Coordinates of C-alpha atoms (C1' of nucleotides) in Angstrom, one line a residue:
Chain A
M1257 CA 1.5 4.7 -2.7
S1258 CA 2.8 2.5 -4.9
N1259 CA 3.3 -1.2 -4.8
R1260 CA 1.4 -2.3 -1.9
G1261 CA -2.2 -3.0 -2.0
G1262 CA -3.2 -2.9 -5.7
S1263 CA -0.3 -3.1 -7.9
R1264 CA 1.3 -6.7 -8.7
L1265 CA 4.6 -7.8 -8.8
P1266 CA 6.2 -7.6 -12.2
G1267 CA 5.8 -10.4 -14.3
V1268 CA 3.0 -11.7 -12.3
G1269 CA -0.2 -12.6 -14.0
D1270 CA -1.4 -10.9 -17.4
E1271 CA 0.3 -8.0 -16.7
R1272 CA 3.3 -8.0 -19.1
E1273 CA 1.8 -6.5 -21.8
E1274 CA 2.6 -2.7 -22.1
R1275 CA 0.1 -0.3 -21.0
I1276 CA -0.9 2.7 -22.8
V1277 CA -1.2 5.6 -20.5
L1278 CA -2.2 9.0 -21.4
H1279 CA -1.4 12.0 -19.1
V1280 CA -3.6 15.1 -19.7
D1281 CA -2.9 18.2 -18.2
M1282 CA -4.6 21.3 -19.0
D1283 CA -2.6 24.3 -20.0
C1284 CA -2.7 27.2 -17.4
F1285 CA -6.0 26.1 -16.5
Y1286 CA -7.5 29.0 -14.5
A1287 CA -6.4 31.4 -17.0
S1288 CA -8.0 29.6 -19.8
C1289 CA -11.1 29.3 -17.8
E1290 CA -11.0 33.0 -17.4
R1291 CA -10.5 33.3 -21.2
L1292 CA -13.7 31.2 -21.8
R1293 CA -16.0 33.5 -20.1
E1294 CA -14.2 36.6 -21.3
P1295 CA -12.7 36.1 -24.6
A1296 CA -11.2 39.6 -24.9
L1297 CA -8.5 38.1 -22.7
H1298 CA -7.1 35.8 -25.5
G1299 CA -3.7 36.7 -26.3
E1300 CA -3.3 39.0 -23.2
P1301 CA -1.3 38.3 -20.2
V1302 CA -3.8 37.2 -17.6
V1303 CA -3.0 36.4 -14.0
V1304 CA -5.3 34.5 -11.6
G1305 CA -4.7 35.3 -7.8
M1306 CA -5.9 33.4 -4.8
G1307 CA -6.5 35.3 -1.8
Y1308 CA -6.5 38.2 -4.1
E1309 CA -9.2 40.8 -4.7
E1310 CA -9.7 43.5 -7.3
G1311 CA -7.4 46.2 -6.4
E1312 CA -5.6 44.9 -3.8
E1313 CA -2.1 43.6 -3.5
H1314 CA -2.3 40.5 -1.2
G1315 CA -2.7 37.0 -2.3
A1316 CA -0.5 34.7 -4.5
V1317 CA -0.4 33.7 -8.1
A1318 CA -2.4 30.8 -8.7
T1319 CA -2.0 30.6 -12.5
A1320 CA -0.3 32.8 -15.0
S1321 CA -0.9 32.7 -18.6
Y1322 CA 2.2 32.1 -20.8
E1323 CA 1.9 35.7 -21.8
A1324 CA 2.3 36.8 -18.3
R1325 CA 5.0 34.3 -17.5
E1326 CA 7.0 36.1 -20.2
H1327 CA 7.2 39.1 -17.8
G1328 CA 8.4 37.0 -15.1
V1329 CA 5.2 36.2 -13.2
E1330 CA 5.3 32.8 -11.6
S1331 CA 3.1 30.6 -9.9
A1332 CA 3.0 30.9 -6.2
Q1333 CA 4.5 34.3 -6.3
A1334 CA 3.1 37.0 -4.2
I1335 CA 0.7 39.3 -6.1
G1336 CA 2.7 42.5 -5.0
K1337 CA 5.6 40.8 -6.9
A1338 CA 3.5 40.0 -9.8
L1339 CA 2.4 43.4 -10.0
E1340 CA 5.8 44.8 -9.9
R1341 CA 6.7 42.7 -12.9
L1342 CA 3.5 43.2 -14.7
P1343 CA 1.4 46.0 -13.7
Q1344 CA -2.4 45.7 -13.8
K1345 CA -4.0 46.8 -17.0
P1346 CA -6.5 49.6 -16.2
E1347 CA -9.6 48.5 -17.3
D1348 CA -12.6 50.7 -18.2
D1349 CA -15.6 49.5 -17.9
S1350 CA -17.1 51.2 -20.9
T1351 CA -15.1 49.3 -23.5
D1352 CA -15.9 46.1 -21.9
A1353 CA -18.3 44.3 -24.2
G1354 CA -21.0 43.0 -21.8
S1355 CA -18.9 39.9 -20.6
D1356 CA -21.5 38.9 -18.0
D1357 CA -18.9 39.1 -15.6
G1358 CA -19.9 42.3 -13.9
D1359 CA -17.1 43.4 -12.1
E1360 CA -17.2 46.5 -10.2
G1361 CA -15.0 48.8 -11.6
G1362 CA -13.7 52.1 -10.3
N1363 CA -10.1 51.1 -9.6
D1364 CA -8.8 52.3 -13.1
A1365 CA -8.1 55.8 -13.7
D1366 CA -4.8 55.7 -11.6
E1367 CA -1.9 57.6 -13.0
S1368 CA 0.9 55.7 -14.6
E1369 CA 1.8 55.7 -18.2
E1370 CA 0.3 53.0 -20.1
T1371 CA 3.2 52.4 -22.3
E1372 CA 4.5 49.2 -21.2
A1373 CA 2.9 45.8 -20.9
A1374 CA 0.2 45.2 -18.6
G1375 CA -1.9 42.4 -17.5
Y1376 CA -5.4 41.3 -16.6
Y1377 CA -5.7 40.2 -12.7
R1378 CA -8.5 38.2 -11.7
P1379 CA -9.6 36.3 -8.4
V1380 CA -9.8 32.8 -8.4
D1381 CA -13.3 31.4 -8.9
I1382 CA -13.1 27.8 -8.1
E1383 CA -16.6 27.1 -8.8
F1384 CA -16.5 28.3 -12.3
Y1385 CA -13.5 26.2 -12.9
K1386 CA -14.9 23.1 -11.4
S1387 CA -17.8 23.4 -13.9
V1388 CA -15.5 23.4 -16.9
S1389 CA -13.4 20.6 -15.5
T1390 CA -16.4 18.6 -15.3
D1391 CA -17.1 18.9 -18.8
V1392 CA -13.3 18.2 -19.6
R1393 CA -13.8 14.9 -17.2
A1394 CA -16.8 13.8 -19.1
I1395 CA -14.7 13.5 -22.4
L1396 CA -12.0 11.9 -20.5
H1397 CA -14.4 9.3 -19.1
D1398 CA -15.7 8.8 -22.7
C1399 CA -12.2 8.1 -24.0
A1400 CA -11.0 5.8 -21.5
D1401 CA -11.9 3.0 -19.2
T1402 CA -10.0 3.9 -16.3
V1403 CA -9.4 7.5 -15.4
R1404 CA -7.7 8.8 -12.4
E1405 CA -8.3 12.3 -11.5
V1406 CA -5.3 14.0 -9.8
S1407 CA -6.7 17.4 -9.6
I1408 CA -9.0 20.0 -11.1
D1409 CA -6.7 20.2 -14.4
E1410 CA -4.9 16.8 -14.6
A1411 CA -5.7 13.1 -15.1
Y1412 CA -4.2 9.9 -16.0
L1413 CA -6.2 7.5 -18.3
D1414 CA -5.5 3.9 -19.1
V1415 CA -6.5 3.4 -22.7
T1416 CA -4.7 0.1 -23.4
D1417 CA -8.0 -1.4 -24.5
R1418 CA -8.9 1.7 -26.6
T1419 CA -6.0 1.8 -28.7
A1420 CA -2.8 0.4 -29.8
W1421 CA 0.8 1.8 -29.9
N1422 CA 1.0 2.4 -33.6
V1423 CA -2.1 4.6 -33.5
A1424 CA -1.7 6.0 -30.0
E1425 CA -0.5 9.5 -31.1
G1426 CA -3.6 9.7 -33.3
F1427 CA -5.9 8.6 -30.2
A1428 CA -4.2 11.2 -27.9
R1429 CA -4.8 13.7 -30.7
H1430 CA -8.4 12.9 -30.8
V1431 CA -8.9 13.5 -27.1
K1432 CA -6.9 16.7 -27.1
N1433 CA -9.1 17.8 -30.0
R1434 CA -12.1 17.1 -28.3
I1435 CA -11.3 18.9 -25.3
E1436 CA -10.5 22.0 -27.6
R1437 CA -13.4 21.9 -29.5
E1438 CA -15.9 20.8 -27.1
V1439 CA -14.8 22.9 -24.0
G1440 CA -12.7 25.5 -25.3
V1441 CA -9.6 24.8 -23.4
T1442 CA -6.1 23.5 -24.4
A1443 CA -4.5 20.4 -22.9
S1444 CA -1.0 19.0 -23.3
V1445 CA -1.0 15.3 -23.3
G1446 CA 1.9 12.7 -22.7
V1447 CA 1.5 9.1 -23.8
A1448 CA 3.7 6.5 -22.6
P1449 CA 3.8 2.9 -21.0
N1450 CA 3.4 4.1 -17.5
M1451 CA 2.2 7.1 -15.3
S1452 CA 5.7 8.2 -14.5
A1453 CA 6.8 8.8 -18.0
A1454 CA 3.4 10.0 -19.3
K1455 CA 3.6 12.8 -16.6
I1456 CA 7.0 13.8 -17.8
A1457 CA 5.8 13.7 -21.3
S1458 CA 2.7 15.8 -20.8
D1459 CA 5.1 18.5 -19.5
H1460 CA 7.7 18.3 -22.2
D1461 CA 6.3 20.4 -24.8
K1462 CA 3.9 22.4 -22.7
P1463 CA 1.4 24.7 -24.0
D1464 CA -0.8 22.4 -26.3
G1465 CA 1.9 19.7 -26.4
L1466 CA 1.5 16.0 -27.6
V1467 CA 4.5 13.9 -26.8
V1468 CA 4.5 10.1 -27.4
V1469 CA 7.0 7.7 -25.8
E1470 CA 7.0 4.4 -27.1
P1471 CA 7.6 1.5 -25.1
G1472 CA 11.2 0.5 -25.0
T1473 CA 12.4 4.3 -25.3
T1474 CA 11.4 5.8 -21.9
R1475 CA 14.8 5.4 -20.6
E1476 CA 16.6 7.3 -23.1
F1477 CA 13.7 9.9 -23.2
L1478 CA 14.3 10.6 -19.5
A1479 CA 18.1 10.7 -19.5
P1480 CA 18.9 14.0 -20.5
L1481 CA 16.2 15.8 -18.2
D1482 CA 16.9 17.3 -14.8
V1483 CA 16.4 15.0 -11.8
A1484 CA 13.9 17.6 -10.6
E1485 CA 11.5 16.9 -13.6
I1486 CA 10.7 13.4 -12.2
H1487 CA 7.6 13.2 -10.1
G1488 CA 8.3 13.0 -6.4
I1489 CA 11.7 14.9 -6.5
G1490 CA 11.2 18.2 -5.0
P1491 CA 13.6 20.9 -4.0
V1492 CA 15.0 19.1 -1.0
T1493 CA 15.6 15.7 -2.9
A1494 CA 17.0 17.5 -5.7
R1495 CA 19.6 19.4 -4.0
T1496 CA 20.6 16.2 -1.9
L1497 CA 21.0 14.5 -5.1
R1498 CA 22.9 17.4 -6.8
E1499 CA 25.3 17.2 -3.7
M1500 CA 25.8 13.4 -4.6
G1501 CA 26.5 14.5 -8.4
I1502 CA 23.3 13.2 -9.6
E1503 CA 21.8 15.7 -11.9
T1504 CA 20.0 14.2 -14.6
A1505 CA 17.5 11.4 -14.8
G1506 CA 20.3 9.4 -16.7
D1507 CA 22.8 10.2 -13.7
L1508 CA 20.0 8.7 -11.3
A1509 CA 19.2 5.8 -13.6
D1510 CA 23.0 4.8 -13.5
A1511 CA 23.5 5.4 -9.7
D1512 CA 24.1 2.9 -7.2
L1513 CA 20.7 1.6 -6.0
R1514 CA 22.1 0.8 -2.6
V1515 CA 23.2 4.2 -2.1
L1516 CA 20.2 5.6 -2.8
A1517 CA 18.1 3.2 -0.8
D1518 CA 20.6 4.1 2.1
R1519 CA 20.2 7.8 1.8
F1520 CA 16.4 8.0 1.1
G1521 CA 14.9 4.7 2.0
E1522 CA 12.0 3.2 0.1
R1523 CA 11.5 6.3 -1.7
G1524 CA 15.0 6.2 -3.2
R1525 CA 14.3 2.8 -4.8
E1526 CA 11.3 4.1 -6.2
L1527 CA 13.1 7.4 -7.6
Y1528 CA 15.6 5.1 -9.4
H1529 CA 13.1 2.9 -11.0
R1530 CA 11.2 5.9 -12.2
A1531 CA 14.5 7.2 -13.7
R1532 CA 15.0 4.2 -15.6
G1533 CA 11.7 4.4 -17.1
D1534 CA 10.0 1.7 -14.8
D1535 CA 6.9 2.3 -12.9
D1536 CA 4.6 -0.6 -12.4
R1537 CA 1.9 1.3 -11.0
R1538 CA -1.5 0.7 -12.5
V1539 CA -3.9 3.7 -13.2
T1540 CA -6.5 3.2 -10.6
P1541 CA -9.7 5.3 -10.4
T1542 CA -9.8 8.3 -8.4
G1543 CA -10.7 7.3 -4.5
R1544 CA -12.3 8.9 -1.9
P1545 CA -10.3 11.6 0.1
K1546 CA -8.6 10.5 3.0
S1547 CA -9.1 13.8 4.7
L1548 CA -10.7 17.1 4.7
S1549 CA -9.5 20.3 6.0
R1550 CA -9.8 24.0 5.9
E1551 CA -7.0 26.4 6.6
S1552 CA -6.6 30.2 6.7
A1553 CA -3.6 32.7 7.1
F1554 CA -3.7 35.9 9.1
T1555 CA -2.9 39.1 7.3
D1556 CA -0.2 39.4 9.9
P1557 CA 0.8 37.1 12.2
T1558 CA -0.8 37.2 15.6
T1559 CA -0.5 36.5 19.2
D1560 CA -3.9 37.4 20.2
S1561 CA -5.7 34.1 21.2
E1562 CA -9.1 35.3 21.0
E1563 CA -8.3 35.8 17.2
K1564 CA -6.8 32.7 16.9
R1565 CA -9.8 30.8 18.6
T1566 CA -12.3 32.7 16.5
R1567 CA -10.3 31.9 13.3
V1568 CA -10.2 28.0 14.2
N1569 CA -13.8 28.1 15.1
T1570 CA -14.9 29.2 11.7
L1571 CA -12.4 26.7 10.0
A1572 CA -14.0 23.9 12.4
E1573 CA -17.6 24.7 11.4
A1574 CA -16.4 24.8 7.7
V1575 CA -14.6 21.6 7.8
A1576 CA -17.5 19.9 9.4
E1577 CA -19.7 21.4 6.8
R1578 CA -17.6 20.1 4.1
A1579 CA -17.5 16.5 5.7
R1580 CA -21.3 16.4 5.8
D1581 CA -21.5 17.5 2.3
R1582 CA -19.5 14.6 1.3
N1583 CA -21.3 12.2 3.6
A1584 CA -18.1 11.4 5.6
M1585 CA -17.9 10.9 9.1
Y1586 CA -14.4 11.1 10.9
R1587 CA -12.7 9.7 13.8
T1588 CA -9.6 12.0 14.1
I1589 CA -9.9 15.9 14.5
G1590 CA -6.8 18.0 14.1
V1591 CA -5.3 21.2 13.8
K1592 CA -2.5 22.8 12.1
V1593 CA -0.5 25.9 13.5
V1594 CA 2.0 27.6 11.4
T1595 CA 4.5 30.0 13.3
P1596 CA 7.0 32.1 11.7
P1597 CA 9.1 31.8 9.6
F1598 CA 7.1 28.7 8.4
D1599 CA 7.2 26.0 10.8
V1600 CA 4.3 23.6 10.6
H1601 CA 2.9 22.2 14.1
T1602 CA 0.0 19.6 14.0
R1603 CA -2.0 18.1 16.8
A1604 CA -4.6 15.6 16.4
R1605 CA -6.9 13.6 18.5
S1606 CA -8.6 10.3 17.5
I1607 CA -12.0 9.3 19.2
S1608 CA -13.4 5.8 19.4
G1609 CA -15.8 5.8 16.7
P1610 CA -16.6 7.9 13.5
V1611 CA -19.0 10.7 14.0
D1612 CA -20.5 13.4 12.2
D1613 CA -20.5 15.9 14.9
P1614 CA -19.7 19.8 14.1
E1615 CA -19.7 20.7 17.7
L1616 CA -17.2 18.2 18.8
V1617 CA -14.8 19.4 15.8
E1618 CA -14.7 22.9 17.4
E1619 CA -14.4 22.0 20.6
V1620 CA -11.6 19.5 20.0
A1621 CA -10.0 21.9 17.6
L1622 CA -10.1 24.6 20.1
D1623 CA -8.6 22.5 22.7
L1624 CA -5.7 21.2 20.6
L1625 CA -5.3 25.0 19.9
A1626 CA -4.7 25.7 23.3
E1627 CA -1.1 24.6 23.2
F1628 CA -0.4 27.4 21.0
D1629 CA -1.8 30.1 23.0
D1630 CA 1.3 31.8 23.7
D1631 CA 2.7 31.7 20.2
T1632 CA 2.7 33.9 17.5
V1633 CA 0.7 32.3 14.7
R1634 CA 0.7 33.1 10.8
K1635 CA -1.8 30.5 10.0
V1636 CA -4.2 27.9 11.2
G1637 CA -5.9 25.1 9.9
V1638 CA -8.6 22.3 10.9
R1639 CA -8.8 18.9 9.6
V1640 CA -10.7 15.9 10.0
S1641 CA -9.6 12.3 8.8
N1642 CA -9.8 8.6 9.4
L1643 CA -12.9 9.1 7.3
Q1644 CA -15.7 6.7 6.8
F1645 CA -18.3 7.5 4.3
T1646 CA -22.0 6.5 4.4
E1647 CA -23.2 4.8 1.8
S1648 CA -25.3 7.6 -0.2
D1649 CA -21.8 9.4 -1.2
Q1650 CA -20.7 9.2 -4.4
T1651 CA -20.6 12.4 -5.9
S1652 CA -17.1 11.9 -7.2
L1653 CA -14.6 14.0 -6.0
D1654 CA -15.6 17.4 -5.6
G1655 CA -18.9 17.2 -3.6
F1656 CA -19.8 20.6 -4.6
D1657 CA -21.8 20.4 -7.6
A1658 CA -23.6 23.3 -8.1
P1659 CA -21.9 24.2 -11.5
K1660 CA -23.0 27.8 -11.8
P1661 CA -25.6 28.4 -14.4
T1662 CA -23.1 29.6 -17.1
E1663 CA -24.4 27.0 -19.5
N1664 CA -23.6 28.4 -22.8
R1665 CA -20.7 26.4 -23.2
P1666 CA -21.2 23.0 -25.4
R1667 CA -21.6 20.4 -22.6
P1668 CA -20.9 16.8 -23.5
S1669 CA -23.8 15.6 -21.3
Q1670 CA -23.1 12.0 -20.7
S1671 CA -21.0 12.3 -17.4
R1672 CA -23.9 10.8 -15.6
D1673 CA -23.8 7.0 -16.0
E1674 CA -19.9 7.1 -16.1
S1675 CA -19.1 8.9 -13.0
M1676 CA -21.9 8.3 -10.6
P1677 CA -22.6 4.8 -9.7
S1678 CA -19.8 3.2 -10.9
N1679 CA -17.7 3.1 -7.7
S1680 CA -19.1 0.6 -5.3
S1681 CA -18.4 -2.6 -7.0
E1682 CA -16.3 -2.0 -10.1
S1683 CA -13.4 -0.2 -8.6
N1684 CA -12.7 -2.5 -6.3
L1685 CA -11.8 -5.0 -8.8
D1686 CA -9.2 -2.7 -10.1
S1687 CA -7.3 -2.1 -7.0
D1688 CA -7.7 -4.9 -5.1
S1689 CA -7.7 -8.1 -7.3
T1690 CA -4.4 -9.4 -5.8
A1691 CA -4.8 -8.8 -2.2
G1692 CA -7.0 -11.7 -1.5
A1693 CA -8.2 -9.8 1.6
E1694 CA -11.2 -8.1 2.5
S1695 CA -14.0 -7.2 0.0
T1696 CA -17.1 -6.0 1.5
D1697 CA -17.0 -2.9 -0.8
E1698 CA -16.8 -0.3 2.2
A1699 CA -14.4 -2.4 3.9
D1700 CA -11.3 -1.9 2.1
E1701 CA -11.4 1.8 2.9
R1702 CA -9.8 1.5 6.0
N1703 CA -7.0 -0.7 5.5
G1704 CA -4.8 2.1 4.2
E1705 CA -4.7 3.8 7.4
E1706 CA -4.7 7.2 6.2
E1707 CA -3.4 9.6 8.6
P1708 CA -3.7 13.1 9.6
S1709 CA 0.0 13.8 8.6
R1710 CA 1.2 17.0 7.4
D1711 CA 1.7 18.7 4.5
G1712 CA 3.1 21.9 4.6
Q1713 CA 4.4 22.8 1.1
V1714 CA 2.7 25.0 -1.2
S1715 CA 2.8 25.9 -4.8
L1716 CA 0.1 26.1 -7.2
T1717 CA -1.7 24.8 -10.0
D1718 CA -1.0 25.2 -13.4
F1719 CA 1.9 23.5 -14.9
Chain B
dT459 C1' 10.3 32.4 -3.3
dC460 C1' 8.6 35.4 2.4
dT461 C1' 4.3 32.2 1.5
dG462 C1' -1.7 31.1 -0.2
dG463 C1' -5.2 26.5 0.4
dG464 C1' -6.1 21.5 -0.4
dG465 C1' -4.4 17.3 -0.6
dT466 C1' -1.1 12.5 -0.2
dC467 C1' 2.2 9.3 1.2
dC468 C1' 6.3 8.0 4.2
dT469 C1' 8.8 7.5 8.5
dA470 C1' 9.8 7.2 13.3
dG471 C1' 9.0 6.8 18.0
dG472 C1' 5.8 5.4 21.8
dA473 C1' 2.0 2.6 23.8
dC474 C1' 0.2 -1.5 24.0
dC475 C1' -0.7 -6.6 23.1
dC476 C1' 0.7 -11.4 22.6
Chain C
dT811 C1' 10.7 -8.8 35.3
dC812 C1' 14.9 -6.7 31.1
dT813 C1' 14.4 -10.0 27.9
dG814 C1' 13.1 -11.1 22.6
dG815 C1' 10.3 -11.1 18.6
dG816 C1' 6.3 -9.5 16.3
dG817 C1' 2.3 -6.9 15.4
dT818 C1' -1.1 -2.7 15.4
dC819 C1' -2.5 1.8 16.2
dC820 C1' -1.8 6.7 17.3
dT821 C1' 0.7 11.1 16.9
dA822 C1' 4.0 14.4 14.8
dG823 C1' 6.7 15.9 11.2
dG824 C1' 8.7 15.7 6.6
dA825 C1' 8.5 16.0 1.4
dC826 C1' 5.8 16.6 -2.3
dC827 C1' 2.1 17.7 -5.5
dC828 C1' -1.3 20.8 -7.8

DNA sequence: TCTGGGGTCCTAGGACCC
DNA sequence: TCTGGGGTCCTAGGACCC
């Protein structure tokens, strides 16, 4: 996404004033959430593992608290590895002041000398984190007219109309303080004239940080940073850039645009501009999802086609249900098959009109899977895309509400009129005003031709 | 890094149309 | 038919993000 549909050419229209963009990034969010309901974890190393269950060793680190990181625990690390570096703290139920989180205990009592550091391991409880996130979002929407939620723990705010540069730091501090006071978790905030720089700024002083990059200073702020810190430069691009002798954002800013465009196409141009502190994307409200998927890995890679089929069937059901929950119909059904070492294959089939048809999802998914009958498979997924939403939708981003009844946290309580009815007419103003094209407010959905497309990568939240 | 789950965007080739 | 140019849609894969 960048400058096609919504954004304008630089210099066109009223746009020349500097925007004031905040990037708000929760600090090790999952771990902070665990501390919220289990205050004894404050100051302790906390590891939240996905696919992890108590007493087990499989799964991967979703988030590690800073205390845990000091022992070498990192995001996306295998739990087994994390346990090597930071053993699990034996937990006895007795000392546990009744934190309502009734675990099951039992697994302690193991041998081991309790001398060295040990940490608390918890499985991901995404519903609980969502409920915390909802509270944070309410504050953000209260502080800005335009909020783009990027994920459960991250958002951009355009606050140009709410503050001014000479007091922007105070404004940002106010946002931070409200989050901490009203929800009880900390955030790092970056303030800059554009999204790209704000993102990097929020990361710059990470736990509990506040970094302001004033207009006119973005380029010098970025110059010394490693290219990999630029959003959109991952391991592959970073390596290529290094081979070209480009190591810092400053190097990239000084590079030859034509060379970059040659090597990386349109992306090269974009990254070049980002490195120079130029980014004309406007903050636009979070839109509807373009695809929905479920995937799951086998404990051990399998060749058993019945096992694959069974798994795909389950996933197909789950995806169809997810789509129905979100009032989404789909025109494309696809599967993803991952074979060792980590080769990702996708197959997809489009049908003539959008449907809501769970049986069809299963049927098509199984049919597409058949091609891989003889392969060893480590992971399968099912996805629907080419979505079309029925009017009633809304429900913002995470369809599943049902925040658990853990309501003793202070709750800002005005999220209602903010996020619910807004979308249908207002959001279009923002994203579409220049493209004089369609306007029936559902119609602009499809011009972006989403695509099944593939992902592949991995890495986890936290940052 | 041996690897979990959920997404987004971009590119390239082929089919098909005028 | 072999001859361009232009456009759209679909599929598959790659890279990236949290």
